[in-house]
Short mmCIF file of C-alpha atoms and ligand atoms in Angstrom, two decimals:
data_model
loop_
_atom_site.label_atom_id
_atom_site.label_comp_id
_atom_site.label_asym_id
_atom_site.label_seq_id
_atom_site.Cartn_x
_atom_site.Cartn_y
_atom_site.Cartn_z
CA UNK A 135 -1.71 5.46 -2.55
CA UNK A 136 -3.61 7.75 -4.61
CA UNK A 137 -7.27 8.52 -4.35
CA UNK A 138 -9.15 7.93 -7.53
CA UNK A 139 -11.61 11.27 -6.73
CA UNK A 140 -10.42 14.65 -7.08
CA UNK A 141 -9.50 16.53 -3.75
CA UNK A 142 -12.62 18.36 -2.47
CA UNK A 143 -11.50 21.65 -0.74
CA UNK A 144 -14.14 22.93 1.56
CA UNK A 145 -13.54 26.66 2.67
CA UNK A 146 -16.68 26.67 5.25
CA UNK A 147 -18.72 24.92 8.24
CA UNK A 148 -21.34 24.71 6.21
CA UNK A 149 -19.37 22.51 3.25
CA UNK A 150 -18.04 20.34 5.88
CA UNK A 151 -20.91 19.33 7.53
CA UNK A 152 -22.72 18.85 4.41
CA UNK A 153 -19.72 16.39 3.26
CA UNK A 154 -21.69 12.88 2.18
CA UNK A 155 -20.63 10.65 4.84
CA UNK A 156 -18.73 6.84 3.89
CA UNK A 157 -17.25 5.52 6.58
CA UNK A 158 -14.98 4.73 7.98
CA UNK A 159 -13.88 8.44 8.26
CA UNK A 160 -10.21 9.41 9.67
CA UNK A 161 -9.27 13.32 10.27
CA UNK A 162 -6.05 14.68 10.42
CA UNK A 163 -5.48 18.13 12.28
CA UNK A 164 -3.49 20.84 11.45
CA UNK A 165 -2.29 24.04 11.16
CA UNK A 166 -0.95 24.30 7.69
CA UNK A 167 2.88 24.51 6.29
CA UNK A 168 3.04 20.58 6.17
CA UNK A 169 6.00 18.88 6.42
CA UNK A 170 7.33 14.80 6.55
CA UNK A 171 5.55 14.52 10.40
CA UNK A 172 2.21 15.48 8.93
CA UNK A 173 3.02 13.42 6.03
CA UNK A 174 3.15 10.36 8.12
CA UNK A 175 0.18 10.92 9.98
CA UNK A 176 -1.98 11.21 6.64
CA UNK A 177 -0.36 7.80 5.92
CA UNK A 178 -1.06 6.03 9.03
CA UNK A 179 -4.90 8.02 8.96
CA UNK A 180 -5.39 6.25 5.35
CA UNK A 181 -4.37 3.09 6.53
CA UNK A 182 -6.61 3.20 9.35
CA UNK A 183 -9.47 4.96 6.86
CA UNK A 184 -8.52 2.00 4.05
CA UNK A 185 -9.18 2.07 0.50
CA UNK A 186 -12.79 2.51 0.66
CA UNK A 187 -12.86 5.02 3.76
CA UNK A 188 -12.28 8.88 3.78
CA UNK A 189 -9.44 10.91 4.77
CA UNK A 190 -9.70 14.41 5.78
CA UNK A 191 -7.28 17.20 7.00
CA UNK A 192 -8.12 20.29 8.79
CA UNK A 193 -6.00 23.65 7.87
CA UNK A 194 -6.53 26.33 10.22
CA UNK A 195 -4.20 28.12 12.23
CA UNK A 196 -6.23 28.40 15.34
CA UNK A 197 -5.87 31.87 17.58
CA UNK A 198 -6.94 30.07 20.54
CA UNK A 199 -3.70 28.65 21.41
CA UNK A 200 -1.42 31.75 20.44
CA UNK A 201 -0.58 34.04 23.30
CA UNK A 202 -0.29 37.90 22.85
CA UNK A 203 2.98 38.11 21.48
CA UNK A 204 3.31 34.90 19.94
CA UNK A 205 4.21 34.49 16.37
CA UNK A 206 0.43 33.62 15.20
CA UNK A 207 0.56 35.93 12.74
CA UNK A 208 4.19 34.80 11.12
CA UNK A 209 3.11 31.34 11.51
CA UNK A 210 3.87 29.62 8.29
CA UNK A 211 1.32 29.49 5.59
CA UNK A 212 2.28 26.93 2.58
CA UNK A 213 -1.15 26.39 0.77
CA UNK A 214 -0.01 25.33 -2.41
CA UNK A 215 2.12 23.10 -1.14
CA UNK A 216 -0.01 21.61 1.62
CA UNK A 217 -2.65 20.85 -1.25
CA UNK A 218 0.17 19.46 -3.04
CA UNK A 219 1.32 16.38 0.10
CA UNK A 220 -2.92 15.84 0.38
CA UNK A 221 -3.68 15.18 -3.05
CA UNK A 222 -0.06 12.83 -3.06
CA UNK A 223 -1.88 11.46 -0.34
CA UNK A 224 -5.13 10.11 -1.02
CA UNK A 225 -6.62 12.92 1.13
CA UNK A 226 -10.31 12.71 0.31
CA UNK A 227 -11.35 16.53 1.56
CA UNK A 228 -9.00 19.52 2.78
CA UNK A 229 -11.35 21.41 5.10
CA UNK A 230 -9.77 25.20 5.91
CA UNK A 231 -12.32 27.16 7.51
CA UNK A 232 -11.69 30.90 8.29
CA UNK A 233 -11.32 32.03 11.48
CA UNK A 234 -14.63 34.48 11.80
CA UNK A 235 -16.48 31.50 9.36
CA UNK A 236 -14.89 29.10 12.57
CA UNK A 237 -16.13 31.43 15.12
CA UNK A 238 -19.32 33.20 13.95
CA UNK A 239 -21.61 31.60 17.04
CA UNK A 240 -18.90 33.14 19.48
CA UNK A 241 -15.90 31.96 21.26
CA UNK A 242 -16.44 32.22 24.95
CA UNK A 243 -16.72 28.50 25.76
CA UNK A 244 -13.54 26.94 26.09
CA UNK A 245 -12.38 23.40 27.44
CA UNK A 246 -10.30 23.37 30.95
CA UNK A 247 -7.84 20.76 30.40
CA UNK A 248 -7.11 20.61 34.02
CA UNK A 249 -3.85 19.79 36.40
CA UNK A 250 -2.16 18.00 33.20
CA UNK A 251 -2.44 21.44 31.48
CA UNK A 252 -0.57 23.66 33.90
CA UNK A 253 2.58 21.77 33.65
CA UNK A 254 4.85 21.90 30.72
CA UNK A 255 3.82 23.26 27.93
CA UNK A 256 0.97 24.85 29.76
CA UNK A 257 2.86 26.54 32.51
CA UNK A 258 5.07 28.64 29.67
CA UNK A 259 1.60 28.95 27.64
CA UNK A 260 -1.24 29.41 30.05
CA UNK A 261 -4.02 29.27 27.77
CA UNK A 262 -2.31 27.20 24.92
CA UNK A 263 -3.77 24.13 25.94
CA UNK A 264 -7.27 24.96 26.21
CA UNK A 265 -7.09 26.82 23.04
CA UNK A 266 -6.05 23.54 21.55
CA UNK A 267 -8.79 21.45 23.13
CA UNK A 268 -11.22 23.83 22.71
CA UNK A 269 -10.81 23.81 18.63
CA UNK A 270 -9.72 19.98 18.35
CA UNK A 271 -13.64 19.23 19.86
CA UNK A 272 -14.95 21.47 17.65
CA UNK A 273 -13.06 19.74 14.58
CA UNK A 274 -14.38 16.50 16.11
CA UNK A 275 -17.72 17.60 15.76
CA UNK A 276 -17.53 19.36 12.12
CA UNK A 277 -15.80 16.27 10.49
CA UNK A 278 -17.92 13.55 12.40
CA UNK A 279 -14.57 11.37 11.93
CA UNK A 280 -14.19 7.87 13.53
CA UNK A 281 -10.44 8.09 14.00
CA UNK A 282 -8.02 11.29 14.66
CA UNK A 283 -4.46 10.73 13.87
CA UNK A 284 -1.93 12.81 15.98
CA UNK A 285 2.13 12.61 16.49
CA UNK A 286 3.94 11.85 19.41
CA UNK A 287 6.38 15.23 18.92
CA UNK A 288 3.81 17.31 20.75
CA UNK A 289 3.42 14.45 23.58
CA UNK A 290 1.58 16.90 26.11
CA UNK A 291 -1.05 17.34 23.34
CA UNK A 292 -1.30 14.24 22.48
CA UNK A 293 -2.43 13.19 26.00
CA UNK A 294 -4.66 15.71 27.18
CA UNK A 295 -6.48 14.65 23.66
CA UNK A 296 -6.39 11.28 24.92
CA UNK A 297 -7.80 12.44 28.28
CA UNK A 298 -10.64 14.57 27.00
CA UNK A 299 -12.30 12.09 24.78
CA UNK A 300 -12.03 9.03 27.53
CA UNK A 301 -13.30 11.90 30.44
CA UNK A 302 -15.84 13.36 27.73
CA UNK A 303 -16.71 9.65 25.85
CA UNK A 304 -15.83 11.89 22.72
CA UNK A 305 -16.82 8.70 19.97
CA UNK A 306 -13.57 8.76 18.53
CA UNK A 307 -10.64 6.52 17.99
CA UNK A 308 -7.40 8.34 18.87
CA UNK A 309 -4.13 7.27 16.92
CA UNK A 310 -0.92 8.24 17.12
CA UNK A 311 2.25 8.18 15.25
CA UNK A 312 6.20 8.24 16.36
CA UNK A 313 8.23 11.50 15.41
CA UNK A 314 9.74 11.99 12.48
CA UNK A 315 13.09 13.22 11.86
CA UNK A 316 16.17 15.08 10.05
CA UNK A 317 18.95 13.15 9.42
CA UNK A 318 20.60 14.41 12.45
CA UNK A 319 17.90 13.44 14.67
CA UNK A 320 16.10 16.82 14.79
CA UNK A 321 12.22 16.30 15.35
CA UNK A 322 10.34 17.73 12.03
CA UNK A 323 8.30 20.77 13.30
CA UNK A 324 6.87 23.81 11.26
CA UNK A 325 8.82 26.35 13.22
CA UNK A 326 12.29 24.65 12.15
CA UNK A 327 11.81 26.93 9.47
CA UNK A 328 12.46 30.17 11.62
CA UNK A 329 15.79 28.66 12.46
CA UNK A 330 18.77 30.60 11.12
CA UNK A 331 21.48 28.27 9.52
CA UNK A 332 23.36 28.43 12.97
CA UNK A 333 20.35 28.16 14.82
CA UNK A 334 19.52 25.30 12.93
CA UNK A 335 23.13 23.51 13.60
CA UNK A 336 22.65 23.85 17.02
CA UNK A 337 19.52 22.40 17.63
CA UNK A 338 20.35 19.46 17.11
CA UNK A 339 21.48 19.08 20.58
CA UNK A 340 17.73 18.46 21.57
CA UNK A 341 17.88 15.00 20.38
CA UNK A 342 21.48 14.43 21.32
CA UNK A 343 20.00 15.55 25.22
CA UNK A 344 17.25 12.54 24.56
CA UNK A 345 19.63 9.96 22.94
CA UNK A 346 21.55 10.44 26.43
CA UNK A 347 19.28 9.94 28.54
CA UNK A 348 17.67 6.47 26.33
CA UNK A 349 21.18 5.34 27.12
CA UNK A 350 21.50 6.69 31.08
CA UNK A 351 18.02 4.79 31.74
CA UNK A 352 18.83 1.60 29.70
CA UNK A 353 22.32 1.26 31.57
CA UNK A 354 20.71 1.18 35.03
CA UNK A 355 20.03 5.06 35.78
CA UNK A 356 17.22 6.52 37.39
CA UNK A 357 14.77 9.16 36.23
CA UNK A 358 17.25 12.02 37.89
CA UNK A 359 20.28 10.56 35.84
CA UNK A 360 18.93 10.48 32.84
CA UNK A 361 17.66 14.63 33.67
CA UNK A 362 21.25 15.47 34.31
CA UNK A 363 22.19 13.34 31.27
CA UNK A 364 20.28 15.45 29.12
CA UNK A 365 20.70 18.77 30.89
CA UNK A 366 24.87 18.20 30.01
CA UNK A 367 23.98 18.18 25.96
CA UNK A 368 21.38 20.53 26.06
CA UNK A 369 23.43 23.42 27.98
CA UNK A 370 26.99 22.35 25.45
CA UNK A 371 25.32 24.91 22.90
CA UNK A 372 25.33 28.38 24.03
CA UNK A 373 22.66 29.07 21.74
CA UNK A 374 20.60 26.57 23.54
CA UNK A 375 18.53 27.90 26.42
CA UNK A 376 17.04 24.95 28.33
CA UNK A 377 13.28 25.46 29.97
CA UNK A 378 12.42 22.33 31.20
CA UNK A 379 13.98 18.43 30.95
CA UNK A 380 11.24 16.15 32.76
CA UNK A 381 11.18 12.60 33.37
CA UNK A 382 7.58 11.14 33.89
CA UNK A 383 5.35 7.85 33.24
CA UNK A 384 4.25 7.62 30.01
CA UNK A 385 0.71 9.25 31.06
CA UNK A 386 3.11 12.40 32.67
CA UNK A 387 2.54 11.62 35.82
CA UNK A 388 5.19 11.54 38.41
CA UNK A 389 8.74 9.30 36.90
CA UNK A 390 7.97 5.69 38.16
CA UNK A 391 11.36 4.30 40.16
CA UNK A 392 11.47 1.61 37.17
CA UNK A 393 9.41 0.83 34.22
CA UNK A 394 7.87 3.20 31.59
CA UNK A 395 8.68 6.58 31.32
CA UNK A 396 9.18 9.22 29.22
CA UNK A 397 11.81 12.10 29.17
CA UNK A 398 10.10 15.37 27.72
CA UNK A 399 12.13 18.53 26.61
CA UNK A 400 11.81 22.47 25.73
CA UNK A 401 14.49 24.77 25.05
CA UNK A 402 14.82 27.69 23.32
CA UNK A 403 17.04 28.39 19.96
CA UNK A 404 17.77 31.86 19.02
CA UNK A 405 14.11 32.98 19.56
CA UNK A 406 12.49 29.78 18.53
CA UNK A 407 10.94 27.81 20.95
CA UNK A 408 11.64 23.80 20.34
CA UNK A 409 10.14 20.63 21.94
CA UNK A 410 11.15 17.20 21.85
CA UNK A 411 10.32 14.10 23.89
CA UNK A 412 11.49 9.89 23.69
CA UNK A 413 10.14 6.78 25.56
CA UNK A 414 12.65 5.56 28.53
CA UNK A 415 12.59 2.26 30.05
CA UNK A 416 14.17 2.53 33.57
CA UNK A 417 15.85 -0.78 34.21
CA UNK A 418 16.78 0.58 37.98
CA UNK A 419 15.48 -1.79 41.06
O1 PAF B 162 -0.72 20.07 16.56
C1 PAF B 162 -1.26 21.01 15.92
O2 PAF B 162 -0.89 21.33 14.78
C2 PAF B 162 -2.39 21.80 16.57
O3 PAF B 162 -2.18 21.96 17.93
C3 PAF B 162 -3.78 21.21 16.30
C4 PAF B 162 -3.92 19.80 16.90
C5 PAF B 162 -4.01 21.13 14.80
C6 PAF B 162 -4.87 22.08 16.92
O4 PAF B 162 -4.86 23.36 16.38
#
């Protein structure tokens, strides 16, 4: 669907908050270098938004959730092109604030996302999480949205979002959307790009390791089967290094004996680090 206005680009706080406001109002967060994922969440957020509502999408590579070290400052940039997908997409208003423009009033008070961000993600990347939550609040607040559209690929995310706006009664709907992927079954991410051709080959074993244990768990195996399931594909590649392969309910709490779950995955490729995650449903008794 295509938006009858011209795209508004807004460069600072002060544009977005003085955007007219028509609801209903969806907001779609990222960090630039779009790719088919995003492209399905800006779908999903205009459906939700309608033809009469507003869709806007947040560009800003946020330093809060990059350790020392990280590749912040390699992190794809792809301006043209991300204009390009919003304007395709009926986005109503690309807001892409600068990072002292962002932070001008300071950037000492951040948001503890708790037990649920220690694990994971958030044990390899102590601070990542609360650098997320910190700046998704704050892009709350700025784009006075009704809705906030995220994917399922970064599942960890996606629930401590969940769990700060019930804990914080943040007035906003949260969607989300499956993963996308590559025809081999590789979840669309920005950092594919910093795969080498070999790299790239061999990464596909991350959804191979899920597709194993979907079939463990729907063939009567526990949560531990369907780990060991998916720690045999992930370790076949030897340019595969495995850091985690977790089964848990589908809040990440501790894997339920039957029921609901979900298996969630990191590993690194070459020097690239790669997550992945799939629903299970654990038909043991
Ligand atoms: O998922 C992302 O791209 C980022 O973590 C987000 C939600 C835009 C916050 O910077």
């Amino acid at each position: 669907m295509l938006s009858l206005m011209p795209i508004q680009v807004l460069e600072t706080l002060a544009e977005m908050r003085a955007l007219p406001k028509r609801r209903p109002r969806a907001v779609v967060m990222t960090m630039g270098a779009l790719h088919d994922g995003h492209r399905a969440l800006l779908q999903s957020a205009r459906k939700w938004s309608g033809v009469d509502g507003e869709l806007v999408v947040t560009v800003f590579v946020n330093p809060l959730q990059f350790a020392a070290g990280e590749d912040l400052d390699r992190y794809p940039r792809t301006w043209q092109q991300d204009l390009e997908m919003c304007e395709q997409e009926g986005v109503t208003a690309v807001f892409a604030p600068r990072v002292d423009d962002m932070f001008s009033v300071g950037r000492d008070i951040t948001l503890d996302p708790g037990p649920l961000g220690e694990i994971l993600e958030g044990k390899a990347r102590p601070d990542h999480f609360a650098g997320v939550l910190t700046v998704v609040a704050k892009f709350i607040n700025l784009t006075n949205a009704d809705a906030a559209v995220f994917g399922e690929k970064d599942y960890q995310q996606l629930a401590l979002i969940n769990r700060m706006v019930q804990q914080l009664e943040i007035p906003i709907e949260i969607l989300s959307v499956p993963t996308i992927r590559d025809a081999d079954g590789l979840a669309l991410s920005s950092r594919n790009q910093y795969l080498t051709p070999q790299e790239r080959q061999a990464a596909a074993v991350l959804p191979a390791a899920l597709s194993a244990a979907v079939e463990v768990a729907a063939t009567g195996g526990g949560a531990e089967d369907a780990v060991v399931a998916a720690e045999k594909e992930l370790t076949a590649n030897e340019l595969v290094v495995p850091d985690y392969v977790v089964v848990t309910d589908p809040l990440l709490g501790p894997a339920p004996e039957h029921g609901d779950a979900r298996i969630l995955i990191a590993a690194a490729v070459g020097g690239t680090r790669l997550l992945d995650n799939a629903a299970l449903h654990l038909e043991t008794r």
